[in-house]
Amino acid sequence: MVDVFTPAKRSEIMAGIRSCRNERTELRLIRLFRIERIAGWRRRQKIFGMPDFVFPASKIAVFVDGCFWHGCPSCKRGPKSNQDFWHRKFAKNRRRDRTVTRTLQKNGWRVVRIWEHSLKDGAVRQLSQLKRLLEETRATKRRLPRR
Ligand SMILES: [Zn+2]
């Protein structure tokens, strides 16, 4: 993959993302994958931006965005004190999310972002985009001529 960042910038991005990782949320998503019979995922692959899950065969990257750290607009769970500091921090996180998404897309990945709060509701609906993408890949592969 072509790396568009300096090593320093890149490690800053990676470190920031790792610190926001939420083990419990990942396990919740794994449970949903099982319920929905979604297979072919790998966890914590060393891919730019450290997606929570990737589907290597379909080149799909899945991120579970923590509502707090990623400044979810529907939860608005912002801290009460030091609001300026936190707003800047959340804005920075969101910028980084966009950079990661765009970089992956430029490299042929399709990116699915799932809000943490939607997993709490057990909302299987959140997986519909992912399922559609997985089906598209399978359909494309069927259309390819055999060698
Ligand atoms: Zn939220």
mmCIF file of N, CA and C and ligand atoms in Angstrom:
data_model
loop_
_atom_site.group_PDB
_atom_site.id
_atom_site.type_symbol
_atom_site.label_atom_id
_atom_site.label_comp_id
_atom_site.label_asym_id
_atom_site.label_seq_id
_atom_site.Cartn_x
_atom_site.Cartn_y
_atom_site.Cartn_z
ATOM 1 N N MET A 1 0.852 -1.193 0.000
ATOM 2 C CA MET A 1 0.000 0.000 0.000
ATOM 3 C C MET A 1 0.891 1.248 0.000
ATOM 4 N N VAL A 2 0.511 2.217 -0.778
ATOM 5 C CA VAL A 2 1.274 3.458 -0.807
ATOM 6 C C VAL A 2 0.967 4.248 0.466
ATOM 7 N N ASP A 3 2.031 4.630 1.142
ATOM 8 C CA ASP A 3 1.834 5.358 2.386
ATOM 9 C C ASP A 3 1.960 6.846 2.122
ATOM 10 N N VAL A 4 0.881 7.584 2.388
ATOM 11 C CA VAL A 4 0.892 9.003 2.068
ATOM 12 C C VAL A 4 1.368 9.847 3.251
ATOM 13 N N PHE A 5 1.672 9.209 4.366
ATOM 14 C CA PHE A 5 2.060 9.957 5.555
ATOM 15 C C PHE A 5 3.531 9.773 5.890
ATOM 16 N N THR A 6 4.071 10.767 6.567
ATOM 17 C CA THR A 6 5.418 10.614 7.109
ATOM 18 C C THR A 6 5.323 9.588 8.231
ATOM 19 N N PRO A 7 6.443 8.931 8.546
ATOM 20 C CA PRO A 7 6.385 7.922 9.618
ATOM 21 C C PRO A 7 5.868 8.494 10.933
ATOM 22 N N ALA A 8 6.241 9.743 11.240
ATOM 23 C CA ALA A 8 5.800 10.345 12.505
ATOM 24 C C ALA A 8 4.288 10.539 12.521
ATOM 25 N N LYS A 9 3.782 11.097 11.434
ATOM 26 C CA LYS A 9 2.335 11.345 11.327
ATOM 27 C C LYS A 9 1.589 10.021 11.391
ATOM 28 N N ARG A 10 2.128 9.047 10.700
ATOM 29 C CA ARG A 10 1.479 7.752 10.654
ATOM 30 C C ARG A 10 1.395 7.121 12.048
ATOM 31 N N SER A 11 2.488 7.180 12.796
ATOM 32 C CA SER A 11 2.452 6.538 14.110
ATOM 33 C C SER A 11 1.552 7.314 15.058
ATOM 34 N N GLU A 12 1.441 8.617 14.826
ATOM 35 C CA GLU A 12 0.516 9.415 15.633
ATOM 36 C C GLU A 12 -0.926 8.949 15.385
ATOM 37 N N ILE A 13 -1.233 8.750 14.122
ATOM 38 C CA ILE A 13 -2.570 8.286 13.758
ATOM 39 C C ILE A 13 -2.841 6.916 14.374
ATOM 40 N N MET A 14 -1.884 6.020 14.228
ATOM 41 C CA MET A 14 -2.068 4.666 14.731
ATOM 42 C C MET A 14 -2.223 4.650 16.251
ATOM 43 N N ALA A 15 -1.390 5.417 16.939
ATOM 44 C CA ALA A 15 -1.426 5.424 18.400
ATOM 45 C C ALA A 15 -2.778 5.942 18.887
ATOM 46 N N GLY A 16 -3.261 6.994 18.253
ATOM 47 C CA GLY A 16 -4.537 7.571 18.639
ATOM 48 C C GLY A 16 -5.665 6.578 18.485
ATOM 49 N N ILE A 17 -5.614 5.832 17.409
ATOM 50 C CA ILE A 17 -6.692 4.898 17.158
ATOM 51 C C ILE A 17 -6.649 3.750 18.162
ATOM 52 N N ARG A 18 -5.467 3.270 18.435
ATOM 53 C CA ARG A 18 -5.366 2.145 19.369
ATOM 54 C C ARG A 18 -5.892 2.519 20.752
ATOM 55 N N SER A 19 -5.643 3.753 21.165
ATOM 56 C CA SER A 19 -6.058 4.134 22.508
ATOM 57 C C SER A 19 -7.584 4.203 22.629
ATOM 58 N N CYS A 20 -8.272 4.281 21.512
ATOM 59 C CA CYS A 20 -9.724 4.365 21.553
ATOM 60 C C CYS A 20 -10.385 2.999 21.382
ATOM 61 N N ARG A 21 -9.590 1.991 21.256
ATOM 62 C CA ARG A 21 -10.145 0.667 20.989
ATOM 63 C C ARG A 21 -10.984 0.168 22.167
ATOM 64 N N ASN A 22 -12.057 -0.454 21.870
ATOM 65 C CA ASN A 22 -12.957 -0.909 22.924
ATOM 66 C C ASN A 22 -13.256 -2.395 22.757
ATOM 67 N N GLU A 23 -12.625 -3.147 23.638
ATOM 68 C CA GLU A 23 -12.703 -4.601 23.557
ATOM 69 C C GLU A 23 -14.155 -5.105 23.636
ATOM 70 N N ARG A 24 -14.913 -4.542 24.581
ATOM 71 C CA ARG A 24 -16.273 -5.022 24.788
ATOM 72 C C ARG A 24 -17.132 -4.812 23.547
ATOM 73 N N THR A 25 -16.932 -3.650 22.923
ATOM 74 C CA THR A 25 -17.699 -3.338 21.725
ATOM 75 C C THR A 25 -17.361 -4.310 20.597
ATOM 76 N N GLU A 26 -16.089 -4.647 20.501
ATOM 77 C CA GLU A 26 -15.683 -5.601 19.464
ATOM 78 C C GLU A 26 -16.338 -6.960 19.682
ATOM 79 N N LEU A 27 -16.385 -7.380 20.934
ATOM 80 C CA LEU A 27 -16.986 -8.683 21.233
ATOM 81 C C LEU A 27 -18.476 -8.686 20.907
ATOM 82 N N ARG A 28 -19.106 -7.533 21.145
ATOM 83 C CA ARG A 28 -20.524 -7.413 20.805
ATOM 84 C C ARG A 28 -20.742 -7.594 19.307
ATOM 85 N N LEU A 29 -19.846 -6.992 18.547
ATOM 86 C CA LEU A 29 -19.986 -7.097 17.096
ATOM 87 C C LEU A 29 -19.737 -8.531 16.639
ATOM 88 N N ILE A 30 -18.771 -9.195 17.262
ATOM 89 C CA ILE A 30 -18.505 -10.589 16.903
ATOM 90 C C ILE A 30 -19.757 -11.443 17.139
ATOM 91 N N ARG A 31 -20.447 -11.153 18.265
ATOM 92 C CA ARG A 31 -21.672 -11.897 18.542
ATOM 93 C C ARG A 31 -22.707 -11.659 17.437
ATOM 94 N N LEU A 32 -22.797 -10.387 16.982
ATOM 95 C CA LEU A 32 -23.741 -10.083 15.894
ATOM 96 C C LEU A 32 -23.340 -10.784 14.600
ATOM 97 N N PHE A 33 -22.029 -10.858 14.344
ATOM 98 C CA PHE A 33 -21.564 -11.574 13.146
ATOM 99 C C PHE A 33 -22.062 -13.015 13.183
ATOM 100 N N ARG A 34 -21.970 -13.628 14.388
ATOM 101 C CA ARG A 34 -22.404 -15.032 14.526
ATOM 102 C C ARG A 34 -23.895 -15.152 14.274
ATOM 103 N N ILE A 35 -24.662 -14.254 14.905
ATOM 104 C CA ILE A 35 -26.118 -14.304 14.754
ATOM 105 C C ILE A 35 -26.503 -14.152 13.279
ATOM 106 N N GLU A 36 -25.809 -13.243 12.621
ATOM 107 C CA GLU A 36 -26.135 -12.942 11.221
ATOM 108 C C GLU A 36 -25.422 -13.863 10.229
ATOM 109 N N ARG A 37 -24.689 -14.814 10.766
ATOM 110 C CA ARG A 37 -23.907 -15.746 9.929
ATOM 111 C C ARG A 37 -22.992 -15.019 8.965
ATOM 112 N N ILE A 38 -22.313 -14.010 9.486
ATOM 113 C CA ILE A 38 -21.329 -13.282 8.683
ATOM 114 C C ILE A 38 -19.967 -13.897 8.959
ATOM 115 N N ALA A 39 -19.348 -14.417 7.922
ATOM 116 C CA ALA A 39 -18.065 -15.104 8.102
ATOM 117 C C ALA A 39 -16.982 -14.436 7.274
ATOM 118 N N GLY A 40 -15.762 -14.867 7.472
ATOM 119 C CA GLY A 40 -14.643 -14.391 6.654
ATOM 120 C C GLY A 40 -13.944 -13.186 7.224
ATOM 121 N N TRP A 41 -14.260 -12.828 8.471
ATOM 122 C CA TRP A 41 -13.619 -11.649 9.049
ATOM 123 C C TRP A 41 -12.340 -12.020 9.787
ATOM 124 N N ARG A 42 -11.463 -11.036 9.857
ATOM 125 C CA ARG A 42 -10.246 -11.167 10.649
ATOM 126 C C ARG A 42 -10.204 -9.977 11.588
ATOM 127 N N ARG A 43 -9.541 -10.179 12.708
ATOM 128 C CA ARG A 43 -9.472 -9.128 13.712
ATOM 129 C C ARG A 43 -8.081 -8.556 13.753
ATOM 130 N N ARG A 44 -7.983 -7.248 13.928
ATOM 131 C CA ARG A 44 -6.711 -6.577 14.186
ATOM 132 C C ARG A 44 -5.612 -6.913 13.191
ATOM 133 N N GLN A 45 -5.925 -6.820 11.949
ATOM 134 C CA GLN A 45 -4.910 -6.988 10.924
ATOM 135 C C GLN A 45 -4.115 -5.695 10.836
ATOM 136 N N LYS A 46 -2.866 -5.800 10.437
ATOM 137 C CA LYS A 46 -2.031 -4.596 10.364
ATOM 138 C C LYS A 46 -2.293 -3.876 9.050
ATOM 139 N N ILE A 47 -3.432 -3.217 9.027
ATOM 140 C CA ILE A 47 -3.841 -2.471 7.846
ATOM 141 C C ILE A 47 -3.959 -1.020 8.263
ATOM 142 N N PHE A 48 -3.685 -0.130 7.350
ATOM 143 C CA PHE A 48 -3.664 1.288 7.699
ATOM 144 C C PHE A 48 -4.928 1.703 8.444
ATOM 145 N N GLY A 49 -4.734 2.408 9.563
ATOM 146 C CA GLY A 49 -5.871 2.875 10.345
ATOM 147 C C GLY A 49 -6.368 1.856 11.359
ATOM 148 N N MET A 50 -5.779 0.666 11.322
ATOM 149 C CA MET A 50 -6.159 -0.416 12.241
ATOM 150 C C MET A 50 -7.673 -0.610 12.345
ATOM 151 N N PRO A 51 -8.289 -1.068 11.276
ATOM 152 C CA PRO A 51 -9.726 -1.353 11.367
ATOM 153 C C PRO A 51 -9.965 -2.421 12.437
ATOM 154 N N ASP A 52 -11.129 -2.382 13.061
ATOM 155 C CA ASP A 52 -11.432 -3.388 14.081
ATOM 156 C C ASP A 52 -11.583 -4.769 13.451
ATOM 157 N N PHE A 53 -12.170 -4.779 12.267
ATOM 158 C CA PHE A 53 -12.335 -6.035 11.541
ATOM 159 C C PHE A 53 -12.067 -5.797 10.062
ATOM 160 N N VAL A 54 -11.525 -6.796 9.408
ATOM 161 C CA VAL A 54 -11.425 -6.723 7.957
ATOM 162 C C VAL A 54 -11.932 -8.028 7.357
ATOM 163 N N PHE A 55 -12.458 -7.906 6.167
ATOM 164 C CA PHE A 55 -12.833 -9.065 5.370
ATOM 165 C C PHE A 55 -11.867 -9.074 4.192
ATOM 166 N N PRO A 56 -10.743 -9.801 4.331
ATOM 167 C CA PRO A 56 -9.671 -9.692 3.334
ATOM 168 C C PRO A 56 -10.132 -10.077 1.925
ATOM 169 N N ALA A 57 -10.946 -11.114 1.825
ATOM 170 C CA ALA A 57 -11.358 -11.571 0.497
ATOM 171 C C ALA A 57 -12.200 -10.519 -0.218
ATOM 172 N N SER A 58 -12.971 -9.764 0.538
ATOM 173 C CA SER A 58 -13.837 -8.749 -0.068
ATOM 174 C C SER A 58 -13.243 -7.356 0.014
ATOM 175 N N LYS A 59 -12.102 -7.253 0.672
ATOM 176 C CA LYS A 59 -11.457 -5.951 0.890
ATOM 177 C C LYS A 59 -12.422 -4.954 1.532
ATOM 178 N N ILE A 60 -13.015 -5.381 2.641
ATOM 179 C CA ILE A 60 -13.900 -4.514 3.407
ATOM 180 C C ILE A 60 -13.278 -4.295 4.783
ATOM 181 N N ALA A 61 -13.232 -3.053 5.210
ATOM 182 C CA ALA A 61 -12.715 -2.722 6.539
ATOM 183 C C ALA A 61 -13.857 -2.210 7.394
ATOM 184 N N VAL A 62 -13.958 -2.735 8.619
ATOM 185 C CA VAL A 62 -15.037 -2.339 9.523
ATOM 186 C C VAL A 62 -14.451 -1.646 10.751
ATOM 187 N N PHE A 63 -14.984 -0.477 11.040
ATOM 188 C CA PHE A 63 -14.590 0.253 12.246
ATOM 189 C C PHE A 63 -15.795 0.367 13.160
ATOM 190 N N VAL A 64 -15.574 0.091 14.436
ATOM 191 C CA VAL A 64 -16.611 0.388 15.414
ATOM 192 C C VAL A 64 -16.163 1.665 16.106
ATOM 193 N N ASP A 65 -16.897 2.736 15.881
ATOM 194 C CA ASP A 65 -16.507 4.027 16.439
ATOM 195 C C ASP A 65 -17.145 4.228 17.806
ATOM 196 N N GLY A 66 -16.314 4.381 18.816
ATOM 197 C CA GLY A 66 -16.817 4.669 20.157
ATOM 198 C C GLY A 66 -17.494 6.028 20.165
ATOM 199 N N CYS A 67 -18.712 6.086 20.720
ATOM 200 C CA CYS A 67 -19.497 7.324 20.666
ATOM 201 C C CYS A 67 -18.780 8.482 21.353
ATOM 202 N N PHE A 68 -18.105 8.198 22.432
ATOM 203 C CA PHE A 68 -17.424 9.252 23.168
ATOM 204 C C PHE A 68 -16.253 9.808 22.365
ATOM 205 N N TRP A 69 -15.328 8.958 22.013
ATOM 206 C CA TRP A 69 -14.086 9.409 21.384
ATOM 207 C C TRP A 69 -14.294 9.947 19.982
ATOM 208 N N HIS A 70 -15.281 9.438 19.312
ATOM 209 C CA HIS A 70 -15.465 9.860 17.922
ATOM 210 C C HIS A 70 -16.538 10.933 17.815
ATOM 211 N N GLY A 71 -17.011 11.421 18.969
ATOM 212 C CA GLY A 71 -17.961 12.539 18.979
ATOM 213 C C GLY A 71 -19.248 12.234 18.259
ATOM 214 N N CYS A 72 -19.887 11.142 18.650
ATOM 215 C CA CYS A 72 -21.144 10.734 18.014
ATOM 216 C C CYS A 72 -22.189 11.843 18.114
ATOM 217 N N PRO A 73 -22.787 12.249 16.976
ATOM 218 C CA PRO A 73 -23.765 13.349 16.999
ATOM 219 C C PRO A 73 -25.071 12.963 17.693
ATOM 220 N N SER A 74 -25.429 11.699 17.720
ATOM 221 C CA SER A 74 -26.703 11.364 18.368
ATOM 222 C C SER A 74 -26.560 11.129 19.869
ATOM 223 N N CYS A 75 -25.379 10.733 20.323
ATOM 224 C CA CYS A 75 -25.232 10.502 21.768
ATOM 225 C C CYS A 75 -24.827 11.777 22.500
ATOM 226 N N LYS A 76 -23.978 12.583 21.882
ATOM 227 C CA LYS A 76 -23.514 13.839 22.490
ATOM 228 C C LYS A 76 -23.107 13.653 23.944
ATOM 229 N N ARG A 77 -22.311 12.628 24.173
ATOM 230 C CA ARG A 77 -21.899 12.339 25.536
ATOM 231 C C ARG A 77 -20.648 13.124 25.909
ATOM 232 N N GLY A 78 -20.675 14.401 25.687
ATOM 233 C CA GLY A 78 -19.491 15.202 25.962
ATOM 234 C C GLY A 78 -19.314 15.463 27.441
ATOM 235 N N PRO A 79 -18.078 15.604 27.891
ATOM 236 C CA PRO A 79 -17.841 15.930 29.295
ATOM 237 C C PRO A 79 -18.320 17.345 29.596
ATOM 238 N N LYS A 80 -18.625 17.585 30.861
ATOM 239 C CA LYS A 80 -19.173 18.887 31.243
ATOM 240 C C LYS A 80 -18.078 19.940 31.455
ATOM 241 N N SER A 81 -16.927 19.502 31.935
ATOM 242 C CA SER A 81 -15.853 20.472 32.162
ATOM 243 C C SER A 81 -14.851 20.426 31.012
ATOM 244 N N ASN A 82 -14.090 21.488 30.883
ATOM 245 C CA ASN A 82 -13.061 21.555 29.843
ATOM 246 C C ASN A 82 -13.628 21.340 28.441
ATOM 247 N N GLN A 83 -14.782 21.913 28.201
ATOM 248 C CA GLN A 83 -15.465 21.607 26.946
ATOM 249 C C GLN A 83 -14.656 21.962 25.705
ATOM 250 N N ASP A 84 -13.934 23.097 25.764
ATOM 251 C CA ASP A 84 -13.133 23.480 24.586
ATOM 252 C C ASP A 84 -12.120 22.409 24.260
ATOM 253 N N PHE A 85 -11.449 21.950 25.302
ATOM 254 C CA PHE A 85 -10.430 20.927 25.107
ATOM 255 C C PHE A 85 -11.035 19.689 24.441
ATOM 256 N N TRP A 86 -12.166 19.257 24.970
ATOM 257 C CA TRP A 86 -12.771 18.036 24.440
ATOM 258 C C TRP A 86 -13.311 18.223 23.039
ATOM 259 N N HIS A 87 -13.891 19.384 22.789
ATOM 260 C CA HIS A 87 -14.394 19.615 21.431
ATOM 261 C C HIS A 87 -13.277 19.555 20.413
ATOM 262 N N ARG A 88 -12.127 20.147 20.786
ATOM 263 C CA ARG A 88 -10.983 20.089 19.874
ATOM 264 C C ARG A 88 -10.525 18.649 19.683
ATOM 265 N N LYS A 89 -10.517 17.929 20.789
ATOM 266 C CA LYS A 89 -10.059 16.533 20.749
ATOM 267 C C LYS A 89 -10.983 15.697 19.860
ATOM 268 N N PHE A 90 -12.290 15.848 20.033
ATOM 269 C CA PHE A 90 -13.235 15.077 19.233
ATOM 270 C C PHE A 90 -13.143 15.462 17.759
ATOM 271 N N ALA A 91 -12.979 16.766 17.507
ATOM 272 C CA ALA A 91 -12.870 17.228 16.120
ATOM 273 C C ALA A 91 -11.642 16.591 15.468
ATOM 274 N N LYS A 92 -10.570 16.507 16.236
ATOM 275 C CA LYS A 92 -9.341 15.906 15.729
ATOM 276 C C LYS A 92 -9.567 14.416 15.419
ATOM 277 N N ASN A 93 -10.258 13.749 16.319
ATOM 278 C CA ASN A 93 -10.548 12.325 16.095
ATOM 279 C C ASN A 93 -11.387 12.125 14.839
ATOM 280 N N ARG A 94 -12.384 13.010 14.665
ATOM 281 C CA ARG A 94 -13.239 12.858 13.486
ATOM 282 C C ARG A 94 -12.466 13.119 12.199
ATOM 283 N N ARG A 95 -11.557 14.119 12.260
ATOM 284 C CA ARG A 95 -10.720 14.383 11.083
ATOM 285 C C ARG A 95 -9.885 13.151 10.760
ATOM 286 N N ARG A 96 -9.350 12.548 11.801
ATOM 287 C CA ARG A 96 -8.509 11.371 11.586
ATOM 288 C C ARG A 96 -9.347 10.227 11.005
ATOM 289 N N ASP A 97 -10.571 10.069 11.499
ATOM 290 C CA ASP A 97 -11.447 9.036 10.950
ATOM 291 C C ASP A 97 -11.631 9.234 9.451
ATOM 292 N N ARG A 98 -11.878 10.498 9.073
ATOM 293 C CA ARG A 98 -12.103 10.770 7.641
ATOM 294 C C ARG A 98 -10.844 10.474 6.835
ATOM 295 N N THR A 99 -9.681 10.857 7.380
ATOM 296 C CA THR A 99 -8.426 10.605 6.678
ATOM 297 C C THR A 99 -8.218 9.105 6.475
ATOM 298 N N VAL A 100 -8.467 8.352 7.525
ATOM 299 C CA VAL A 100 -8.295 6.904 7.443
ATOM 300 C C VAL A 100 -9.242 6.322 6.391
ATOM 301 N N THR A 101 -10.511 6.735 6.452
ATOM 302 C CA THR A 101 -11.495 6.228 5.495
ATOM 303 C C THR A 101 -11.072 6.539 4.063
ATOM 304 N N ARG A 102 -10.692 7.793 3.831
ATOM 305 C CA ARG A 102 -10.316 8.187 2.467
ATOM 306 C C ARG A 102 -9.081 7.438 1.988
ATOM 307 N N THR A 103 -8.101 7.276 2.866
ATOM 308 C CA THR A 103 -6.873 6.596 2.478
ATOM 309 C C THR A 103 -7.165 5.148 2.109
ATOM 310 N N LEU A 104 -7.972 4.493 2.911
ATOM 311 C CA LEU A 104 -8.313 3.102 2.614
ATOM 312 C C LEU A 104 -9.073 3.012 1.291
ATOM 313 N N GLN A 105 -10.016 3.927 1.100
ATOM 314 C CA GLN A 105 -10.803 3.900 -0.135
ATOM 315 C C GLN A 105 -9.930 4.091 -1.361
ATOM 316 N N LYS A 106 -8.936 4.987 -1.221
ATOM 317 C CA LYS A 106 -8.012 5.205 -2.342
ATOM 318 C C LYS A 106 -7.269 3.929 -2.683
ATOM 319 N N ASN A 107 -7.100 3.074 -1.681
ATOM 320 C CA ASN A 107 -6.378 1.829 -1.903
ATOM 321 C C ASN A 107 -7.320 0.658 -2.185
ATOM 322 N N GLY A 108 -8.536 0.972 -2.545
ATOM 323 C CA GLY A 108 -9.453 -0.059 -2.994
ATOM 324 C C GLY A 108 -10.250 -0.753 -1.906
ATOM 325 N N TRP A 109 -10.200 -0.220 -0.690
ATOM 326 C CA TRP A 109 -10.993 -0.815 0.382
ATOM 327 C C TRP A 109 -12.368 -0.165 0.423
ATOM 328 N N ARG A 110 -13.339 -0.923 0.869
ATOM 329 C CA ARG A 110 -14.633 -0.331 1.191
ATOM 330 C C ARG A 110 -14.723 -0.283 2.706
ATOM 331 N N VAL A 111 -15.186 0.839 3.200
ATOM 332 C CA VAL A 111 -15.126 1.089 4.640
ATOM 333 C C VAL A 111 -16.535 1.154 5.235
ATOM 334 N N VAL A 112 -16.733 0.402 6.288
ATOM 335 C CA VAL A 112 -18.007 0.422 7.013
ATOM 336 C C VAL A 112 -17.723 0.934 8.415
ATOM 337 N N ARG A 113 -18.425 1.975 8.806
ATOM 338 C CA ARG A 113 -18.264 2.501 10.170
ATOM 339 C C ARG A 113 -19.554 2.284 10.944
ATOM 340 N N ILE A 114 -19.430 1.696 12.109
ATOM 341 C CA ILE A 114 -20.594 1.381 12.926
ATOM 342 C C ILE A 114 -20.453 2.108 14.254
ATOM 343 N N TRP A 115 -21.492 2.839 14.638
ATOM 344 C CA TRP A 115 -21.451 3.534 15.934
ATOM 345 C C TRP A 115 -21.618 2.542 17.065
ATOM 346 N N GLU A 116 -20.854 2.788 18.106
ATOM 347 C CA GLU A 116 -20.914 1.956 19.305
ATOM 348 C C GLU A 116 -22.349 1.841 19.843
ATOM 349 N N HIS A 117 -23.089 2.980 19.855
ATOM 350 C CA HIS A 117 -24.424 2.952 20.467
ATOM 351 C C HIS A 117 -25.377 2.023 19.713
ATOM 352 N N SER A 118 -25.161 1.873 18.430
ATOM 353 C CA SER A 118 -26.073 1.026 17.662
ATOM 354 C C SER A 118 -25.886 -0.443 18.028
ATOM 355 N N LEU A 119 -24.698 -0.792 18.514
ATOM 356 C CA LEU A 119 -24.479 -2.173 18.950
ATOM 357 C C LEU A 119 -25.156 -2.431 20.284
ATOM 358 N N LYS A 120 -25.203 -1.396 21.111
ATOM 359 C CA LYS A 120 -25.846 -1.552 22.417
ATOM 360 C C LYS A 120 -27.318 -1.883 22.253
ATOM 361 N N ASP A 121 -27.921 -1.295 21.230
ATOM 362 C CA ASP A 121 -29.329 -1.574 20.977
ATOM 363 C C ASP A 121 -29.509 -2.962 20.367
ATOM 364 N N GLY A 122 -28.398 -3.612 20.078
ATOM 365 C CA GLY A 122 -28.474 -4.897 19.408
ATOM 366 C C GLY A 122 -29.037 -4.754 18.008
ATOM 367 N N ALA A 123 -28.870 -3.554 17.465
ATOM 368 C CA ALA A 123 -29.478 -3.243 16.177
ATOM 369 C C ALA A 123 -28.752 -3.962 15.049
ATOM 370 N N VAL A 124 -29.325 -5.043 14.652
ATOM 371 C CA VAL A 124 -28.764 -5.851 13.578
ATOM 372 C C VAL A 124 -28.838 -5.079 12.253
ATOM 373 N N ARG A 125 -29.753 -4.130 12.226
ATOM 374 C CA ARG A 125 -29.930 -3.260 11.059
ATOM 375 C C ARG A 125 -28.618 -2.601 10.643
ATOM 376 N N GLN A 126 -27.776 -2.311 11.644
ATOM 377 C CA GLN A 126 -26.497 -1.671 11.351
ATOM 378 C C GLN A 126 -25.613 -2.517 10.448
ATOM 379 N N LEU A 127 -25.891 -3.788 10.415
ATOM 380 C CA LEU A 127 -25.042 -4.667 9.636
ATOM 381 C C LEU A 127 -25.503 -4.794 8.194
ATOM 382 N N SER A 128 -26.606 -4.142 7.872
ATOM 383 C CA SER A 128 -27.165 -4.336 6.533
ATOM 384 C C SER A 128 -26.227 -3.824 5.448
ATOM 385 N N GLN A 129 -25.544 -2.698 5.719
ATOM 386 C CA GLN A 129 -24.597 -2.169 4.724
ATOM 387 C C GLN A 129 -23.472 -3.167 4.484
ATOM 388 N N LEU A 130 -22.963 -3.704 5.586
ATOM 389 C CA LEU A 130 -21.882 -4.681 5.489
ATOM 390 C C LEU A 130 -22.335 -5.915 4.716
ATOM 391 N N LYS A 131 -23.542 -6.393 5.039
ATOM 392 C CA LYS A 131 -24.037 -7.589 4.365
ATOM 393 C C LYS A 131 -24.209 -7.361 2.871
ATOM 394 N N ARG A 132 -24.670 -6.132 2.540
ATOM 395 C CA ARG A 132 -24.856 -5.809 1.126
ATOM 396 C C ARG A 132 -23.511 -5.831 0.397
ATOM 397 N N LEU A 133 -22.504 -5.240 1.025
ATOM 398 C CA LEU A 133 -21.180 -5.203 0.407
ATOM 399 C C LEU A 133 -20.615 -6.613 0.224
ATOM 400 N N LEU A 134 -20.809 -7.448 1.228
ATOM 401 C CA LEU A 134 -20.303 -8.822 1.136
ATOM 402 C C LEU A 134 -20.997 -9.575 0.002
ATOM 403 N N GLU A 135 -22.303 -9.332 -0.126
ATOM 404 C CA GLU A 135 -23.038 -10.001 -1.191
ATOM 405 C C GLU A 135 -22.591 -9.526 -2.567
ATOM 406 N N GLU A 136 -22.350 -8.206 -2.668
ATOM 407 C CA GLU A 136 -21.865 -7.651 -3.943
ATOM 408 C C GLU A 136 -20.574 -8.333 -4.365
ATOM 409 N N THR A 137 -19.663 -8.512 -3.401
ATOM 410 C CA THR A 137 -18.384 -9.141 -3.728
ATOM 411 C C THR A 137 -18.603 -10.553 -4.237
ATOM 412 N N ARG A 138 -19.483 -11.281 -3.535
ATOM 413 C CA ARG A 138 -19.736 -12.661 -3.956
ATOM 414 C C ARG A 138 -20.320 -12.693 -5.357
ATOM 415 N N ALA A 139 -21.228 -11.763 -5.645
ATOM 416 C CA ALA A 139 -21.861 -11.709 -6.956
ATOM 417 C C ALA A 139 -20.826 -11.403 -8.033
ATOM 418 N N THR A 140 -19.917 -10.467 -7.742
ATOM 419 C CA THR A 140 -18.886 -10.106 -8.706
ATOM 420 C C THR A 140 -17.992 -11.304 -8.999
ATOM 421 N N LYS A 141 -17.663 -12.036 -7.935
ATOM 422 C CA LYS A 141 -16.780 -13.187 -8.125
ATOM 423 C C LYS A 141 -17.444 -14.251 -8.990
ATOM 424 N N ARG A 142 -18.763 -14.406 -8.808
ATOM 425 C CA ARG A 142 -19.473 -15.409 -9.624
ATOM 426 C C ARG A 142 -19.443 -15.028 -11.092
ATOM 427 N N ARG A 143 -19.493 -13.721 -11.337
ATOM 428 C CA ARG A 143 -19.528 -13.262 -12.743
ATOM 429 C C ARG A 143 -18.188 -13.397 -13.438
ATOM 430 N N LEU A 144 -17.109 -13.451 -12.663
ATOM 431 C CA LEU A 144 -15.784 -13.526 -13.288
ATOM 432 C C LEU A 144 -15.629 -14.866 -14.016
ATOM 433 N N PRO A 145 -15.046 -14.822 -15.203
ATOM 434 C CA PRO A 145 -14.845 -16.077 -15.940
ATOM 435 C C PRO A 145 -13.834 -16.969 -15.222
ATOM 436 N N ARG A 146 -14.039 -18.250 -15.287
ATOM 437 C CA ARG A 146 -13.095 -19.176 -14.658
ATOM 438 C C ARG A 146 -11.880 -19.368 -15.549
ATOM 439 N N ARG A 147 -10.740 -19.563 -14.875
ATOM 440 C CA ARG A 147 -9.539 -19.800 -15.674
ATOM 441 C C ARG A 147 -9.188 -21.265 -15.643
HETATM 442 ZN ZN ZN B 1 -23.619 7.302 19.718
#
